[in-house]
Amino acid sequence: MVAALSAPVAGGPGRIVLAATPIGNAGDASARLIELLTTADIVAAEDTRRLHRLVQNLGVTVAGRVISYHEHNEATKTAELLDHVRAGKTIVMVTDAGMPAVSDPGFRLVEGAVAAGLTVTAAPGPSAVLTALALSGLPTDRFCFEGFLPRKAGERSSRLADLDSERRTMVFFEAPHRLESMLRAVRERFGPDRRAAVCRELTKTYEEVIRGSLSELLVWAEANEIRGEIAVVVGGAPEQAPGTPEDHVAAVNELLGQGIRLKEAVAAVAEEARVSKRELYSAVLAAR
């Protein structure tokens, strides 16, 4: 059954606007962001102190009510904000930097608004993810954003194992004090020669982009005191040649040993290895 598409509710012009804020340089603020900050009924801010500094740098004044909205109060504040939208208010959602809801507060608000049929739109702008990707020197035609890796070594290793065959360029965020251990874990999983880039303090005075192999980046991280906001971009896994059907007979036999029938085992291995099922089947029979 196909779910009904949500649509704005009839009545007042209430809406939520996800507004991107500068990731470092206040000069990147868009004209729309400035207009929204000065005209919105409510500004929901991840950090009200950061918002205050931003509007000071922009030389503007927030005319509406400012509400603190962050990861620790999203669950309780979302319903309140949605009620304001139902009452016809315009709410601008801003986070400390970049686009709300992308590794930042905002998803719960969007989710709730969509479920309630309320209007949600965006004032796009700076993005650390896209900026790092563009500056990395790595392929940009296909990429994925993985956010922060887990802090615990076991959970981080498991997440990286899931990315073993990921061929798209990967973008991560990382805290400066964990960068060294993160690069070491990524190198151990993906190999020392995988190309990557560490992008630090993007658009700020001390912007720095270090490009090289994972081994080279780890050496750099070990030798320097790392500070600031960091994005790590890692090249995708190289495409593997499929090999010959004979190369995959052992994999079929391993599945047979687990009680899987020959036909299903051949089909599974052939799909994974990208070889002909018929030729692999013949190779298995010939090896017996």
Tab-separated table of C-alpha atoms in Angstrom:
chain	number	residue	atom	x	y	z
A	1	MET	CA	0.000	0.000	0.000
A	2	VAL	CA	1.400	3.401	-0.978
A	3	ALA	CA	1.459	5.981	1.832
A	4	ALA	CA	-0.307	9.262	1.150
A	5	LEU	CA	1.952	12.162	0.293
A	6	SER	CA	2.078	14.871	2.955
A	7	ALA	CA	1.071	18.414	2.021
A	8	PRO	CA	0.940	21.748	3.829
A	9	VAL	CA	-2.153	22.089	5.987
A	10	ALA	CA	-4.736	24.616	4.937
A	11	GLY	CA	-4.917	27.811	6.952
A	12	GLY	CA	-2.110	30.060	8.206
A	13	PRO	CA	1.181	30.632	6.407
A	14	GLY	CA	3.271	28.989	9.132
A	15	ARG	CA	6.459	27.313	8.006
A	16	ILE	CA	9.873	26.050	9.089
A	17	VAL	CA	12.958	27.265	7.254
A	18	LEU	CA	16.214	25.353	7.663
A	19	ALA	CA	18.812	28.087	7.210
A	20	ALA	CA	22.475	27.298	6.573
A	21	THR	CA	24.958	29.434	8.512
A	22	PRO	CA	28.629	30.141	7.700
A	23	ILE	CA	31.029	27.324	8.582
A	24	GLY	CA	33.786	29.802	9.412
A	25	ASN	CA	33.742	33.004	7.428
A	26	ALA	CA	30.808	35.277	8.295
A	27	GLY	CA	31.086	36.763	4.803
A	28	ASP	CA	29.564	33.560	3.448
A	29	ALA	CA	26.183	34.376	5.012
A	30	SER	CA	23.538	34.586	2.325
A	31	ALA	CA	21.169	37.502	1.817
A	32	ARG	CA	18.294	35.115	2.546
A	33	LEU	CA	19.812	34.094	5.886
A	34	ILE	CA	20.131	37.739	6.912
A	35	GLU	CA	16.558	38.483	5.849
A	36	LEU	CA	15.211	35.460	7.712
A	37	LEU	CA	17.071	36.304	10.919
A	38	THR	CA	15.641	39.807	10.899
A	39	THR	CA	12.055	38.943	9.963
A	40	ALA	CA	11.231	35.495	11.378
A	41	ASP	CA	8.792	35.184	14.251
A	42	ILE	CA	11.031	32.638	15.974
A	43	VAL	CA	14.681	31.662	15.568
A	44	ALA	CA	15.429	28.172	16.902
A	45	ALA	CA	19.181	28.072	17.547
A	46	GLU	CA	21.464	25.195	18.481
A	47	ASP	CA	23.530	27.605	20.601
A	48	THR	CA	22.067	31.025	21.382
A	49	ARG	CA	25.523	32.408	22.189
A	50	ARG	CA	26.797	31.409	18.743
A	51	LEU	CA	23.734	33.003	17.205
A	52	HIS	CA	24.418	36.219	19.112
A	53	ARG	CA	28.001	36.317	17.821
A	54	LEU	CA	26.842	35.643	14.269
A	55	VAL	CA	24.299	38.462	14.178
A	56	GLN	CA	26.873	40.795	15.733
A	57	ASN	CA	29.318	39.926	12.949
A	58	LEU	CA	26.579	40.463	10.372
A	59	GLY	CA	25.531	43.762	11.907
A	60	VAL	CA	21.869	42.792	12.189
A	61	THR	CA	19.313	42.315	14.952
A	62	VAL	CA	17.039	39.323	15.495
A	63	ALA	CA	13.533	40.760	15.727
A	64	GLY	CA	11.705	37.586	16.742
A	65	ARG	CA	11.863	35.316	19.762
A	66	VAL	CA	14.989	33.179	20.159
A	67	ILE	CA	14.512	29.598	21.366
A	68	SER	CA	17.329	27.223	22.276
A	69	TYR	CA	16.959	23.980	20.285
A	70	HIS	CA	19.699	21.358	20.541
A	71	GLU	CA	20.276	17.612	20.827
A	72	HIS	CA	19.467	17.572	24.557
A	73	ASN	CA	16.054	19.241	24.300
A	74	GLU	CA	14.873	18.316	20.786
A	75	ALA	CA	12.426	15.754	22.124
A	76	THR	CA	10.654	18.271	24.373
A	77	LYS	CA	10.948	21.404	22.217
A	78	THR	CA	9.807	19.929	18.901
A	79	ALA	CA	6.120	19.778	19.825
A	80	GLU	CA	6.233	23.401	21.031
A	81	LEU	CA	7.782	24.595	17.778
A	82	LEU	CA	5.277	22.675	15.675
A	83	ASP	CA	2.440	24.323	17.603
A	84	HIS	CA	3.894	27.718	16.673
A	85	VAL	CA	3.921	26.701	12.994
A	86	ARG	CA	0.285	25.603	13.232
A	87	ALA	CA	-0.467	29.044	14.646
A	88	GLY	CA	0.994	30.623	11.501
A	89	LYS	CA	4.484	31.480	12.731
A	90	THR	CA	7.636	31.378	10.625
A	91	ILE	CA	10.412	29.513	12.414
A	92	VAL	CA	14.013	29.711	11.242
A	93	MET	CA	16.192	26.822	12.391
A	94	VAL	CA	19.948	27.500	12.595
A	95	THR	CA	22.804	25.447	13.977
A	96	ASP	CA	26.337	26.432	14.938
A	97	ALA	CA	27.595	26.054	11.378
A	98	GLY	CA	26.391	24.656	8.090
A	99	MET	CA	23.070	23.030	7.269
A	100	PRO	CA	20.647	22.059	10.065
A	101	ALA	CA	19.703	18.365	10.274
A	102	VAL	CA	23.006	17.251	8.663
A	103	SER	CA	25.001	15.872	11.590
A	104	ASP	CA	23.319	18.674	13.577
A	105	PRO	CA	19.967	19.256	15.308
A	106	GLY	CA	16.962	19.647	13.046
A	107	PHE	CA	16.009	16.166	11.907
A	108	ARG	CA	13.382	15.699	14.637
A	109	LEU	CA	11.804	19.016	13.703
A	110	VAL	CA	11.648	18.112	10.013
A	111	GLU	CA	10.346	14.635	10.801
A	112	GLY	CA	7.611	16.063	13.028
A	113	ALA	CA	6.627	18.725	10.507
A	114	VAL	CA	6.408	16.214	7.661
A	115	ALA	CA	4.275	13.878	9.778
A	116	ALA	CA	1.966	16.788	10.647
A	117	GLY	CA	1.725	18.033	7.065
A	118	LEU	CA	3.384	21.352	7.900
A	119	THR	CA	5.507	23.343	5.483
A	120	VAL	CA	9.282	22.879	5.609
A	121	THR	CA	11.693	24.618	3.274
A	122	ALA	CA	15.378	25.580	3.259
A	123	ALA	CA	17.656	28.533	2.719
A	124	PRO	CA	20.730	26.621	1.479
A	125	GLY	CA	24.259	27.787	1.991
A	126	PRO	CA	27.639	26.699	3.371
A	127	SER	CA	28.262	22.999	3.959
A	128	ALA	CA	31.405	21.530	5.483
A	129	VAL	CA	30.637	18.209	3.766
A	130	LEU	CA	30.547	19.621	0.239
A	131	THR	CA	33.378	22.083	0.849
A	132	ALA	CA	35.697	19.337	2.086
A	133	LEU	CA	34.701	17.051	-0.786
A	134	ALA	CA	35.367	19.745	-3.371
A	135	LEU	CA	38.776	20.628	-1.913
A	136	SER	CA	39.937	17.047	-1.321
A	137	GLY	CA	41.112	16.364	-4.849
A	138	LEU	CA	39.276	13.029	-4.729
A	139	PRO	CA	36.463	11.928	-7.071
A	140	THR	CA	33.286	13.928	-6.514
A	141	ASP	CA	30.886	12.250	-8.943
A	142	ARG	CA	29.688	9.788	-6.279
A	143	PHE	CA	30.148	10.207	-2.526
A	144	CYS	CA	28.616	9.367	0.835
A	145	PHE	CA	28.611	11.170	4.185
A	146	GLU	CA	29.385	9.009	7.220
A	147	GLY	CA	29.432	11.667	9.948
A	148	PHE	CA	31.430	10.849	13.087
A	149	LEU	CA	32.764	7.314	13.499
A	150	PRO	CA	31.973	5.658	16.860
A	151	ARG	CA	34.387	6.534	19.661
A	152	LYS	CA	34.762	2.965	20.950
A	153	ALA	CA	37.379	0.992	19.039
A	154	GLY	CA	35.206	-2.098	18.535
A	155	GLU	CA	32.209	-0.177	17.242
A	156	ARG	CA	34.438	1.939	15.006
A	157	SER	CA	36.080	-1.169	13.564
A	158	SER	CA	32.670	-2.677	12.841
A	159	ARG	CA	31.490	0.484	11.058
A	160	LEU	CA	34.637	0.595	8.933
A	161	ALA	CA	34.223	-3.092	8.070
A	162	ASP	CA	30.794	-2.219	6.656
A	163	LEU	CA	32.570	0.239	4.327
A	164	ASP	CA	35.157	-2.242	3.039
A	165	SER	CA	33.655	-2.405	-0.449
A	166	GLU	CA	32.378	1.197	-0.578
A	167	ARG	CA	33.569	2.605	-3.905
A	168	ARG	CA	32.195	6.102	-3.408
A	169	THR	CA	34.340	8.834	-1.867
A	170	MET	CA	33.582	8.971	1.866
A	171	VAL	CA	33.345	12.109	4.008
A	172	PHE	CA	33.723	11.908	7.796
A	173	PHE	CA	33.732	14.441	10.624
A	174	GLU	CA	36.184	14.039	13.491
A	175	ALA	CA	37.214	15.837	16.673
A	176	PRO	CA	40.829	17.074	16.665
A	177	HIS	CA	41.870	15.035	19.712
A	178	ARG	CA	40.593	11.826	18.071
A	179	LEU	CA	41.972	12.435	14.573
A	180	GLU	CA	45.155	10.406	15.071
A	181	SER	CA	43.353	7.298	16.345
A	182	MET	CA	40.720	7.670	13.632
A	183	LEU	CA	43.313	7.830	10.844
A	184	ARG	CA	45.125	4.832	12.317
A	185	ALA	CA	41.909	2.785	12.347
A	186	VAL	CA	41.016	3.813	8.782
A	187	ARG	CA	44.521	2.974	7.561
A	188	GLU	CA	44.403	-0.458	9.202
A	189	ARG	CA	41.059	-1.187	7.547
A	190	PHE	CA	41.532	0.316	4.083
A	191	GLY	CA	45.291	-0.040	3.679
A	192	PRO	CA	48.173	2.437	3.909
A	193	ASP	CA	48.021	3.603	0.283
A	194	ARG	CA	44.355	4.683	0.125
A	195	ARG	CA	44.177	8.354	-0.867
A	196	ALA	CA	42.589	10.786	1.577
A	197	ALA	CA	42.520	14.398	2.726
A	198	VAL	CA	42.235	16.086	6.106
A	199	CYS	CA	40.386	19.408	5.823
A	200	ARG	CA	40.807	21.657	8.834
A	201	GLU	CA	39.222	25.011	9.733
A	202	LEU	CA	37.505	25.368	6.363
A	203	THR	CA	36.893	28.985	5.252
A	204	LYS	CA	38.612	30.281	8.398
A	205	THR	CA	41.874	32.207	8.725
A	206	TYR	CA	43.986	29.090	9.254
A	207	GLU	CA	42.294	26.832	6.716
A	208	GLU	CA	44.429	23.825	5.885
A	209	VAL	CA	43.924	20.866	3.536
A	210	ILE	CA	46.442	18.009	3.811
A	211	ARG	CA	46.279	15.489	0.972
A	212	GLY	CA	48.092	12.178	0.639
A	213	SER	CA	47.923	8.496	1.485
A	214	LEU	CA	46.444	7.402	4.799
A	215	SER	CA	49.970	6.563	5.983
A	216	GLU	CA	51.216	10.035	5.102
A	217	LEU	CA	48.271	11.693	6.814
A	218	LEU	CA	48.809	9.625	9.953
A	219	VAL	CA	52.474	10.654	10.084
A	220	TRP	CA	51.378	14.287	9.748
A	221	ALA	CA	48.789	13.931	12.517
A	222	GLU	CA	51.309	12.283	14.855
A	223	ALA	CA	53.785	15.114	14.332
A	224	ASN	CA	51.378	18.030	14.829
A	225	GLU	CA	49.043	19.374	17.468
A	226	ILE	CA	45.701	19.292	15.683
A	227	ARG	CA	43.099	21.933	16.428
A	228	GLY	CA	39.854	23.178	14.933
A	229	GLU	CA	36.933	21.723	13.032
A	230	ILE	CA	37.916	18.737	10.897
A	231	ALA	CA	36.489	16.814	7.950
A	232	VAL	CA	38.282	13.753	6.612
A	233	VAL	CA	37.704	12.687	3.011
A	234	VAL	CA	38.705	9.145	2.017
A	235	GLY	CA	38.807	7.698	-1.475
A	236	GLY	CA	36.531	4.771	-2.255
A	237	ALA	CA	37.659	1.176	-2.611
A	238	PRO	CA	39.339	0.397	-5.940
A	239	GLU	CA	37.330	-1.738	-8.324
A	240	GLN	CA	38.467	-5.345	-8.166
A	241	ALA	CA	38.889	-7.482	-11.265
A	242	PRO	CA	36.399	-10.367	-11.207
A	243	GLY	CA	39.043	-13.038	-11.854
A	244	THR	CA	38.272	-16.436	-13.357
A	245	PRO	CA	35.568	-18.871	-12.206
A	246	GLU	CA	38.313	-21.217	-10.950
A	247	ASP	CA	39.435	-18.504	-8.510
A	248	HIS	CA	36.109	-18.787	-6.672
A	249	VAL	CA	35.672	-22.559	-6.372
A	250	ALA	CA	36.945	-22.500	-2.769
A	251	ALA	CA	34.288	-19.952	-1.796
A	252	VAL	CA	31.573	-22.217	-3.204
A	253	ASN	CA	32.979	-25.214	-1.342
A	254	GLU	CA	32.977	-23.204	1.888
A	255	LEU	CA	29.261	-22.541	1.489
A	256	LEU	CA	28.655	-26.200	0.658
A	257	GLY	CA	30.358	-27.074	3.933
A	258	GLN	CA	27.782	-24.900	5.708
A	259	GLY	CA	24.962	-27.009	4.290
A	260	ILE	CA	23.979	-24.704	1.437
A	261	ARG	CA	22.891	-26.474	-1.754
A	262	LEU	CA	25.218	-26.326	-4.755
A	263	LYS	CA	22.923	-24.253	-6.953
A	264	GLU	CA	22.357	-21.598	-4.276
A	265	ALA	CA	26.053	-21.523	-3.323
A	266	VAL	CA	27.141	-21.020	-6.934
A	267	ALA	CA	24.546	-18.272	-7.444
A	268	ALA	CA	25.629	-16.401	-4.306
A	269	VAL	CA	29.344	-16.544	-5.090
A	270	ALA	CA	28.879	-15.705	-8.764
A	271	GLU	CA	26.855	-12.600	-7.911
A	272	GLU	CA	29.402	-11.429	-5.343
A	273	ALA	CA	32.407	-12.144	-7.565
A	274	ARG	CA	30.726	-10.949	-10.777
A	275	VAL	CA	31.463	-14.112	-12.741
A	276	SER	CA	29.250	-16.348	-14.882
A	277	LYS	CA	27.094	-18.757	-12.843
A	278	ARG	CA	27.281	-21.375	-15.600
A	279	GLU	CA	31.066	-21.200	-15.821
A	280	LEU	CA	31.482	-21.260	-12.041
A	281	TYR	CA	29.178	-24.270	-11.781
A	282	SER	CA	31.270	-26.114	-14.368
A	283	ALA	CA	34.496	-25.144	-12.555
A	284	VAL	CA	33.162	-26.558	-9.263
A	285	LEU	CA	32.195	-29.850	-10.897
A	286	ALA	CA	35.546	-30.065	-12.699
A	287	ALA	CA	37.434	-29.593	-9.426
A	288	ARG	CA	35.728	-32.546	-7.741
